[in-house]
Amino acid sequence: EPNADGSWSITGTKIFISAGEHDLSDNIIHLVLAKTPGAPDSVKGISLFTVPKFIVNDDGSLGARNAVTCGAIEHKMGIHANATCVMNYNGATGYMLGEEMKGLAAMFIMMNAARLGVGIQGLAQADAAYQNAVEYAKGRLQGRSLTGAKNPEGKADPIIVHPDVRRMLMDARSYTEGMRALMLWGAIRVDLSRKATDAAEREMADDLISLLTPVIKGYGTDRGYEVATNCQQVLGGHGYIAEWGMDQFVRDARIAMIYEGTNGIQALDLVGRKLGSKGGRGTQAWLGLVAGDIAAATDERLAFIAGPLSRALGDVQAGVMWLLQNGMANPDNAGAGATAFMRMMGHVALGHMWLKMSGAALAAFDAGTGDADFFNAKLMTARFFAARVLPETASLKSQLEAGADTVMAMPAEMF
Ligand SMILES: Cc1cc2nc3c(=O)[nH]c(=O)nc-3n(C[C@H](O)[C@H](O)[C@H](O)COP(=O)(O)OP(=O)(O)OC[C@H]3O[C@@H](n4cnc5c(N)ncnc54)[C@H](O)[C@@H]3O)c2cc1C
């Protein structure tokens, strides 16, 4: 309801509000979506408001407590340091942000940034879990290496000698280092989209980061959780015992797949909106960028990654074509394959980073600069990613191309 002084009076309830109430800061400014009187009963009727916990006086000092209160704090699986609140607004004073009924578009400025932030959470949880798993794997003695004792003086070998443990650690490493590179690549696109002097460059950077945002959020947190749980597995029984803290990484990583829009919604955003946005301009630009970098990798020492990446890129290109031909005719085809497509694209986005990192490592070797062990580790990890992760795009493409039939055949009442 509008107030005489230009502010608004807001009534209603929000659930699941992260850090909705706490005393870690002097004030809390809530961003609130709400409908003005007479606004259409759809997303087109939504406006965005700021609602402070304490009204801010003209001189910046804090004034009266606003009528926004915490009704309950949720008990949840993880992220226990973050109070997830039910918030009640009882005629709370708010101020419209942006234009009336353009609230959702305004909110997306924050949401897009938050989705990139949540992608970083996936990476961070996975990396912390990886570091703990490596330390444990070097210290825990159990079994003997399949190829003869590596610690003959001891009663057993450290578990890091076992290929199955290595599989989990190498997968974790190839994800965390690849994802970190992708996040930095994305951060540069964000900077360029705002600060590049050339308008075309700003536009291109914006197209690319818009396309990759659901991948960074969805793929980044799906894989982040997988990695965290694999690293928990490295600790065996101790991974399940709270004392070691691995359960916390798994529990905390789980929310990143859910909030800021579930990963299912990220995948739908990717195939339903981002791929075709502006006539597919960003998609063509990104596919062209990866293809161009593969074509430029003429050094035969890069063939180990350029070849598998080229095949995986072909799977993604075929996936885009398939979606164009079959997603329009039957939207369930796009919905049923969206998650597989997002994962495919994520693998290629990381493969692209591994190609670039491998090129940089070889250049450093050739120049004789830097820490040779560091660059060697990069190349070893890139080889793992090329041989063990990238080929998965072929089976993901098959899943996508299987379409919606097998997914949708069973009537709901038969479940
Ligand atoms: C701990 C926590 C903190 C949160 N913090 C905040 C916060 O600070 N601010 C805030 O605004 N929100 C917050 N949320 C809300 C959060 O963003 C939502 O819970 C989340 O986006 C999922 O929405 P939902 O719960 O309504 O699930 P639903 O939309 O009911 O989804 C249920 C399932 O159905 C699927 N689904 C739904 N619709 C479709 C569709 N059209 N096509 C395909 N699949 C679909 C989903 O992918 C999911 O698997 C928080 C939630 C939690 C748990």
Coordinates of C-alpha atoms and ligand atoms in Angstrom, one line a residue:
E1 CA 0.0 0.0 0.0
P2 CA 1.4 3.5 -0.8
N3 CA 2.1 5.9 2.0
A4 CA 1.6 9.7 1.8
D5 CA 5.4 10.3 2.1
G6 CA 6.3 8.1 -1.0
S7 CA 7.3 5.1 1.0
W8 CA 5.2 1.9 1.0
S9 CA 3.5 -0.2 3.6
I10 CA 4.3 -3.9 3.2
T11 CA 2.4 -6.8 4.6
G12 CA 3.1 -10.5 4.1
T13 CA 5.4 -13.4 4.9
K14 CA 8.6 -14.7 3.3
I15 CA 10.0 -18.1 4.1
F16 CA 13.6 -19.5 3.8
I17 CA 15.3 -16.1 4.2
S18 CA 19.0 -16.6 4.6
A19 CA 20.4 -14.4 7.4
G20 CA 16.9 -12.9 7.7
E21 CA 17.6 -11.9 11.3
H22 CA 20.9 -11.7 13.2
D23 CA 22.9 -9.3 15.2
L24 CA 26.1 -9.5 13.2
S25 CA 25.5 -6.1 11.6
D26 CA 23.9 -2.8 12.8
N27 CA 21.1 -3.0 10.3
I28 CA 19.7 -5.5 7.7
I29 CA 18.2 -4.2 4.4
H30 CA 15.8 -6.8 3.0
L31 CA 15.1 -6.9 -0.7
V32 CA 11.4 -7.8 -1.0
L33 CA 9.3 -8.6 -4.0
A34 CA 5.7 -7.6 -3.5
K35 CA 2.6 -6.5 -5.4
T36 CA 1.1 -3.0 -5.5
P37 CA -2.7 -2.6 -5.3
G38 CA -4.3 -3.6 -8.5
A39 CA -1.2 -5.2 -10.0
P40 CA -1.8 -8.2 -12.2
D41 CA -1.7 -11.6 -10.5
S42 CA 1.4 -12.8 -12.3
V43 CA 5.1 -12.1 -12.3
K44 CA 4.4 -9.0 -14.4
G45 CA 2.7 -7.4 -11.3
I46 CA 5.8 -7.7 -9.1
S47 CA 7.7 -4.7 -7.8
L48 CA 10.9 -4.7 -5.7
F49 CA 11.3 -2.9 -2.4
T50 CA 14.0 -2.4 0.2
V51 CA 12.8 -2.9 3.7
P52 CA 15.3 -2.0 6.5
K53 CA 15.2 -3.7 9.9
F54 CA 15.8 -0.2 11.4
I55 CA 14.5 2.9 9.6
V56 CA 17.4 4.9 8.4
N57 CA 17.2 8.6 9.4
D58 CA 18.1 11.4 6.9
D59 CA 21.5 11.8 8.6
G60 CA 22.2 8.1 8.2
S61 CA 21.7 7.3 11.8
L62 CA 19.4 4.4 12.8
G63 CA 15.9 5.2 13.8
A64 CA 12.8 3.2 14.8
R65 CA 12.5 -0.6 14.6
N66 CA 10.6 -1.5 11.4
A67 CA 7.6 -3.9 11.5
V68 CA 9.6 -6.7 10.0
T69 CA 10.3 -9.6 12.4
C70 CA 11.6 -13.1 12.4
G71 CA 8.8 -15.6 13.0
A72 CA 10.9 -18.8 13.1
I73 CA 14.3 -20.2 12.4
E74 CA 14.4 -23.4 10.3
H75 CA 16.2 -26.5 11.5
K76 CA 18.2 -27.8 8.5
M77 CA 20.7 -30.2 7.1
G78 CA 23.7 -27.9 7.0
I79 CA 24.9 -24.3 6.8
H80 CA 24.1 -23.9 10.5
A81 CA 26.0 -20.6 10.8
N82 CA 23.4 -19.1 8.6
A83 CA 20.0 -18.4 10.2
T84 CA 17.3 -19.4 7.7
C85 CA 14.2 -17.4 8.8
V86 CA 10.5 -17.0 8.3
M87 CA 10.1 -13.2 8.1
N88 CA 6.8 -11.5 8.9
Y89 CA 6.0 -8.0 7.5
N90 CA 3.2 -6.3 9.3
G91 CA 2.8 -3.0 7.5
A92 CA 6.6 -2.6 7.4
T93 CA 7.9 0.6 5.8
G94 CA 9.6 -0.1 2.4
Y95 CA 11.0 1.9 -0.5
M96 CA 10.5 0.9 -4.1
L97 CA 13.6 0.0 -5.9
G98 CA 13.5 0.6 -9.7
E99 CA 10.1 0.9 -11.5
E100 CA 6.8 -0.3 -10.3
M101 CA 6.0 -3.8 -11.8
K102 CA 9.5 -4.2 -13.1
G103 CA 10.6 -5.9 -9.9
L104 CA 11.6 -9.3 -11.2
A105 CA 14.0 -7.8 -13.8
A106 CA 15.5 -5.7 -11.1
M107 CA 15.8 -8.7 -8.7
F108 CA 17.7 -10.6 -11.4
I109 CA 20.6 -8.2 -11.2
M110 CA 21.2 -9.5 -7.7
M111 CA 20.2 -13.1 -8.6
N112 CA 22.7 -13.4 -11.5
A113 CA 25.5 -12.2 -9.2
A114 CA 24.2 -14.6 -6.4
R115 CA 24.2 -17.5 -8.8
L116 CA 27.9 -17.0 -9.6
G117 CA 28.5 -16.7 -5.8
V118 CA 26.7 -20.0 -5.2
G119 CA 28.9 -21.6 -7.9
I120 CA 31.9 -20.5 -5.9
Q121 CA 30.3 -22.1 -2.8
G122 CA 30.2 -25.4 -4.7
L123 CA 33.9 -25.0 -5.6
A124 CA 34.9 -23.9 -2.1
Q125 CA 33.2 -26.9 -0.4
A126 CA 34.7 -29.3 -2.8
D127 CA 38.2 -27.8 -2.4
A128 CA 38.1 -27.9 1.4
A129 CA 36.9 -31.5 1.2
Y130 CA 39.7 -32.4 -1.3
Q131 CA 42.4 -30.9 0.9
N132 CA 41.2 -32.9 3.9
A133 CA 40.9 -36.1 1.8
V134 CA 44.5 -35.7 0.5
E135 CA 45.9 -35.3 4.0
Y136 CA 44.0 -38.4 5.2
A137 CA 44.9 -40.5 2.2
K138 CA 48.6 -39.9 2.7
G139 CA 48.5 -40.9 6.4
R140 CA 46.0 -43.7 6.6
L141 CA 47.7 -47.2 6.2
Q142 CA 45.5 -49.9 4.8
G143 CA 46.1 -52.7 2.3
R144 CA 49.0 -53.1 0.0
S145 CA 49.5 -51.5 -3.4
L146 CA 48.4 -53.8 -6.3
T147 CA 51.9 -53.5 -7.8
G148 CA 53.9 -54.3 -4.7
A149 CA 54.5 -52.7 -1.3
K150 CA 55.2 -49.0 -1.4
N151 CA 55.8 -48.7 2.3
P152 CA 57.6 -52.1 3.1
E153 CA 58.7 -51.0 6.5
G154 CA 55.2 -50.4 7.6
K155 CA 52.4 -52.9 8.2
A156 CA 50.5 -51.5 5.2
D157 CA 50.7 -48.9 2.5
P158 CA 49.0 -45.4 2.7
I159 CA 45.7 -45.6 0.9
I160 CA 46.9 -43.0 -1.6
V161 CA 48.6 -45.9 -3.5
H162 CA 45.2 -47.4 -4.4
P163 CA 43.9 -46.6 -7.9
D164 CA 40.4 -46.3 -6.6
V165 CA 41.4 -43.7 -4.0
R166 CA 43.4 -41.9 -6.7
R167 CA 40.4 -41.9 -9.0
M168 CA 38.4 -39.9 -6.4
L169 CA 41.3 -37.5 -5.6
M170 CA 42.2 -36.9 -9.3
D171 CA 38.5 -36.3 -10.1
A172 CA 38.3 -33.8 -7.2
R173 CA 41.5 -32.1 -8.3
S174 CA 40.5 -31.9 -12.0
Y175 CA 37.2 -30.4 -11.0
T176 CA 38.4 -27.9 -8.4
E177 CA 41.3 -26.5 -10.5
G178 CA 39.2 -26.5 -13.7
M179 CA 36.3 -24.8 -11.9
R180 CA 38.5 -22.2 -10.3
A181 CA 39.9 -21.3 -13.7
L182 CA 36.3 -21.1 -15.1
M183 CA 35.2 -18.9 -12.2
L184 CA 38.1 -16.5 -12.9
W185 CA 37.4 -16.6 -16.6
G186 CA 33.8 -15.7 -15.7
A187 CA 34.9 -12.9 -13.4
I188 CA 36.9 -11.4 -16.2
R189 CA 33.8 -11.5 -18.4
V190 CA 31.8 -9.7 -15.7
D191 CA 34.5 -7.0 -15.5
L192 CA 34.7 -6.7 -19.3
S193 CA 30.9 -6.5 -19.6
R194 CA 31.0 -3.4 -17.4
K195 CA 34.4 -1.7 -18.0
A196 CA 35.6 -2.6 -21.5
T197 CA 36.0 0.6 -23.5
D198 CA 34.6 -1.0 -26.7
A199 CA 30.8 -1.5 -26.8
A200 CA 31.0 -4.7 -28.8
E201 CA 33.5 -6.2 -26.3
R202 CA 31.1 -5.3 -23.4
E203 CA 28.2 -6.9 -25.3
M204 CA 30.2 -10.0 -26.1
A205 CA 31.4 -10.4 -22.5
D206 CA 27.8 -10.0 -21.3
D207 CA 26.5 -12.6 -23.8
L208 CA 29.2 -15.1 -22.6
I209 CA 28.7 -14.7 -18.9
S210 CA 24.9 -14.8 -19.3
L211 CA 25.2 -18.1 -21.1
L212 CA 27.6 -19.6 -18.6
T213 CA 25.9 -18.3 -15.4
P214 CA 23.5 -21.3 -15.1
V215 CA 26.4 -23.7 -16.0
I216 CA 28.6 -22.2 -13.3
K217 CA 25.8 -22.4 -10.8
G218 CA 24.3 -25.7 -11.8
Y219 CA 27.2 -27.7 -13.0
G220 CA 29.5 -26.1 -10.5
T221 CA 27.4 -27.1 -7.5
D222 CA 26.3 -30.5 -8.8
R223 CA 29.9 -31.5 -9.3
G224 CA 31.0 -29.7 -6.1
Y225 CA 28.6 -31.9 -4.1
E226 CA 29.8 -35.0 -6.0
V227 CA 33.4 -34.1 -5.2
A228 CA 32.6 -33.4 -1.5
T229 CA 30.9 -36.8 -1.1
N230 CA 33.7 -38.6 -2.9
C231 CA 36.2 -36.9 -0.6
Q232 CA 34.1 -38.1 2.3
Q233 CA 34.4 -41.6 0.8
V234 CA 38.2 -41.3 0.9
L235 CA 38.1 -41.3 4.7
G236 CA 36.1 -44.5 4.8
G237 CA 34.2 -44.9 8.1
H238 CA 35.8 -41.8 9.5
G239 CA 34.2 -39.8 6.7
Y240 CA 30.9 -40.6 8.3
I241 CA 32.0 -39.6 11.8
A242 CA 31.3 -36.0 12.7
E243 CA 34.7 -35.6 14.5
W244 CA 36.5 -35.5 11.1
G245 CA 34.3 -32.8 9.7
M246 CA 33.8 -34.4 6.2
D247 CA 30.0 -34.7 6.8
Q248 CA 29.8 -31.0 7.2
F249 CA 31.3 -30.3 3.8
V250 CA 28.8 -32.7 2.3
R251 CA 25.8 -31.2 4.2
D252 CA 26.9 -27.7 3.4
A253 CA 27.6 -28.4 -0.3
R254 CA 24.1 -29.9 -0.6
I255 CA 22.2 -26.5 -0.3
A256 CA 24.1 -25.0 -3.2
M257 CA 22.3 -27.3 -5.6
I258 CA 19.0 -26.1 -4.2
Y259 CA 19.0 -22.4 -3.5
E260 CA 19.2 -19.5 -5.9
G261 CA 17.0 -21.6 -8.1
T262 CA 17.4 -25.4 -8.1
N263 CA 19.9 -26.9 -10.5
G264 CA 16.9 -28.3 -12.5
I265 CA 15.8 -24.7 -13.0
Q266 CA 19.3 -23.7 -13.9
A267 CA 19.3 -26.4 -16.6
L268 CA 15.9 -25.2 -17.9
D269 CA 17.1 -21.6 -17.9
L270 CA 20.1 -22.8 -20.0
V271 CA 18.2 -24.7 -22.6
G272 CA 15.0 -22.7 -22.6
R273 CA 16.3 -19.2 -22.4
K274 CA 20.0 -18.8 -22.6
L275 CA 20.9 -21.0 -25.6
G276 CA 18.4 -19.1 -27.9
S277 CA 18.8 -15.7 -26.3
K278 CA 19.3 -12.9 -28.9
G279 CA 19.1 -15.4 -31.7
G280 CA 21.7 -17.7 -30.1
R281 CA 24.4 -15.0 -30.4
G282 CA 26.1 -15.9 -27.1
T283 CA 25.9 -19.7 -27.8
Q284 CA 27.5 -19.3 -31.2
A285 CA 30.2 -17.0 -29.7
W286 CA 31.1 -19.5 -27.0
L287 CA 31.1 -22.5 -29.3
G288 CA 33.3 -20.5 -31.7
L289 CA 35.6 -19.4 -28.9
V290 CA 36.2 -23.0 -27.8
A291 CA 36.6 -24.3 -31.4
G292 CA 39.0 -21.4 -32.1
D293 CA 41.2 -22.3 -29.1
I294 CA 41.2 -26.0 -30.1
A295 CA 42.2 -25.0 -33.7
A296 CA 44.9 -22.8 -32.3
A297 CA 46.4 -25.6 -30.2
T298 CA 48.6 -26.9 -33.0
D299 CA 51.4 -27.9 -30.7
E300 CA 51.2 -31.7 -30.8
R301 CA 52.0 -31.8 -27.1
L302 CA 48.5 -30.5 -26.6
A303 CA 46.8 -33.3 -28.7
F304 CA 46.0 -35.2 -25.5
I305 CA 43.4 -32.6 -24.6
A306 CA 42.7 -30.9 -27.9
G307 CA 41.4 -34.2 -29.4
P308 CA 39.0 -35.2 -26.6
L309 CA 37.8 -31.6 -26.2
S310 CA 37.1 -31.4 -29.9
R311 CA 35.0 -34.6 -29.7
A312 CA 33.2 -33.3 -26.6
L313 CA 32.5 -29.9 -28.3
G314 CA 31.1 -31.9 -31.2
D315 CA 28.7 -33.6 -28.7
V316 CA 27.6 -30.2 -27.4
Q317 CA 27.1 -28.8 -30.9
A318 CA 25.0 -31.8 -31.8
G319 CA 23.1 -31.4 -28.6
V320 CA 22.3 -27.7 -29.5
M321 CA 21.1 -28.9 -32.9
W322 CA 19.0 -31.7 -31.4
L323 CA 17.4 -29.2 -28.9
L324 CA 16.6 -26.8 -31.7
Q325 CA 14.9 -29.5 -33.8
N326 CA 13.2 -31.4 -31.0
G327 CA 12.8 -29.0 -28.1
M328 CA 10.5 -26.7 -30.0
A329 CA 8.3 -29.5 -31.4
N330 CA 7.9 -31.0 -27.9
P331 CA 9.1 -28.9 -25.0
D332 CA 9.2 -32.0 -22.8
N333 CA 12.2 -33.1 -24.9
A334 CA 14.1 -30.0 -23.8
G335 CA 12.9 -30.5 -20.2
A336 CA 13.9 -34.1 -20.1
G337 CA 17.4 -33.5 -21.5
A338 CA 18.2 -30.2 -19.8
T339 CA 20.3 -31.6 -16.9
A340 CA 22.3 -33.9 -19.2
F341 CA 22.9 -30.9 -21.6
M342 CA 24.1 -28.7 -18.7
R343 CA 26.5 -31.3 -17.5
M344 CA 27.8 -31.8 -21.1
M345 CA 28.4 -28.1 -21.4
G346 CA 30.0 -27.9 -18.0
H347 CA 32.5 -30.6 -19.0
V348 CA 33.4 -28.7 -22.2
A349 CA 33.7 -25.4 -20.3
L350 CA 36.1 -27.0 -17.9
G351 CA 37.9 -28.8 -20.7
H352 CA 38.4 -25.4 -22.4
M353 CA 40.0 -24.2 -19.2
W354 CA 42.3 -27.3 -19.1
L355 CA 43.3 -26.7 -22.7
K356 CA 44.3 -23.1 -21.8
M357 CA 46.1 -24.2 -18.6
S358 CA 48.0 -26.9 -20.4
G359 CA 49.1 -24.4 -23.1
A360 CA 50.2 -22.1 -20.3
A361 CA 52.1 -24.9 -18.5
L362 CA 54.0 -25.9 -21.7
A363 CA 54.8 -22.3 -22.5
A364 CA 56.3 -21.9 -19.0
F365 CA 58.3 -25.1 -19.5
D366 CA 59.6 -23.8 -22.8
A367 CA 60.6 -20.5 -21.3
G368 CA 62.1 -22.2 -18.3
T369 CA 60.2 -20.0 -15.9
G370 CA 58.2 -20.8 -12.8
D371 CA 57.9 -23.9 -10.7
A372 CA 58.2 -27.0 -12.8
D373 CA 56.4 -29.3 -10.3
F374 CA 53.4 -26.9 -10.4
F375 CA 53.2 -27.0 -14.2
N376 CA 53.8 -30.8 -14.3
A377 CA 50.9 -31.3 -11.9
K378 CA 48.7 -29.1 -14.1
L379 CA 49.6 -31.3 -17.2
M380 CA 49.0 -34.5 -15.2
T381 CA 45.6 -33.3 -14.0
A382 CA 44.7 -32.1 -17.5
R383 CA 45.5 -35.6 -18.8
F384 CA 43.2 -37.1 -16.3
F385 CA 40.4 -34.7 -17.2
A386 CA 40.8 -35.4 -20.9
A387 CA 40.9 -39.1 -20.5
R388 CA 38.4 -39.7 -17.7
V389 CA 35.9 -36.9 -17.6
L390 CA 35.5 -35.4 -21.1
P391 CA 34.4 -38.8 -22.7
E392 CA 31.3 -38.7 -20.6
T393 CA 29.8 -36.2 -23.0
A394 CA 29.1 -39.0 -25.4
S395 CA 26.8 -40.8 -23.0
L396 CA 25.2 -37.5 -21.9
K397 CA 24.4 -36.8 -25.6
S398 CA 22.7 -40.2 -25.8
Q399 CA 20.6 -39.4 -22.8
L400 CA 19.6 -36.1 -24.3
E401 CA 18.7 -37.6 -27.6
A402 CA 16.6 -40.3 -26.0
G403 CA 14.1 -37.5 -25.6
A404 CA 11.1 -37.3 -23.2
D405 CA 9.3 -40.5 -24.1
T406 CA 10.8 -42.9 -21.6
V407 CA 10.7 -40.1 -18.9
M408 CA 7.1 -39.2 -19.4
A409 CA 5.5 -42.5 -20.4
M410 CA 4.3 -43.6 -16.9
P411 CA 1.1 -41.8 -15.8
A412 CA 1.4 -39.9 -12.5
E413 CA -1.1 -42.2 -10.8
M414 CA 1.1 -45.3 -11.5
F415 CA 4.0 -43.9 -9.4
Ligands
LIG1 C1 18.5 -22.9 3.5 C2 17.7 -22.1 2.5 C3 18.0 -20.8 2.3 C4 17.3 -20.0 1.4 N1 17.5 -18.7 1.3 C5 16.7 -17.9 0.5 C6 16.8 -16.5 0.5 O1 17.6 -15.9 1.3 N2 16.0 -15.8 -0.2 C7 15.0 -16.3 -1.0 O2 14.3 -15.7 -1.7 N3 14.9 -17.7 -1.1 C8 15.7 -18.5 -0.3 N4 15.6 -19.8 -0.3 C9 14.6 -20.4 -1.2 C10 15.2 -21.2 -2.3 O3 15.8 -20.4 -3.3 C11 14.1 -22.1 -2.9 O4 13.8 -23.1 -1.9 C12 14.6 -22.8 -4.2 O5 14.8 -21.9 -5.2 C13 13.6 -23.9 -4.6 O6 12.3 -23.4 -4.7 P1 11.1 -24.2 -3.9 O7 11.6 -24.6 -2.6 O8 9.9 -23.5 -4.1 O9 11.1 -25.6 -4.7 P2 10.0 -26.0 -5.9 O10 9.9 -24.9 -6.9 O11 8.8 -26.5 -5.2 O12 10.8 -27.2 -6.5 C14 10.7 -28.6 -6.1 C15 11.3 -29.5 -7.2 O13 10.6 -29.3 -8.4 C16 11.4 -28.9 -9.4 N5 10.7 -27.9 -10.2 C17 9.9 -26.9 -9.8 N6 9.5 -26.3 -10.9 C18 9.9 -26.9 -12.0 C19 9.8 -26.7 -13.4 N7 9.0 -25.6 -13.9 N8 10.4 -27.5 -14.2 C20 11.2 -28.5 -13.8 N9 11.4 -28.7 -12.5 C21 10.7 -27.9 -11.6 C22 12.7 -28.3 -8.7 O14 13.8 -28.3 -9.5 C23 12.8 -29.1 -7.5 O15 13.5 -30.3 -7.8 C24 16.3 -20.6 0.6 C25 16.1 -22.0 0.7 C26 16.8 -22.7 1.6 C27 16.4 -24.2 1.8

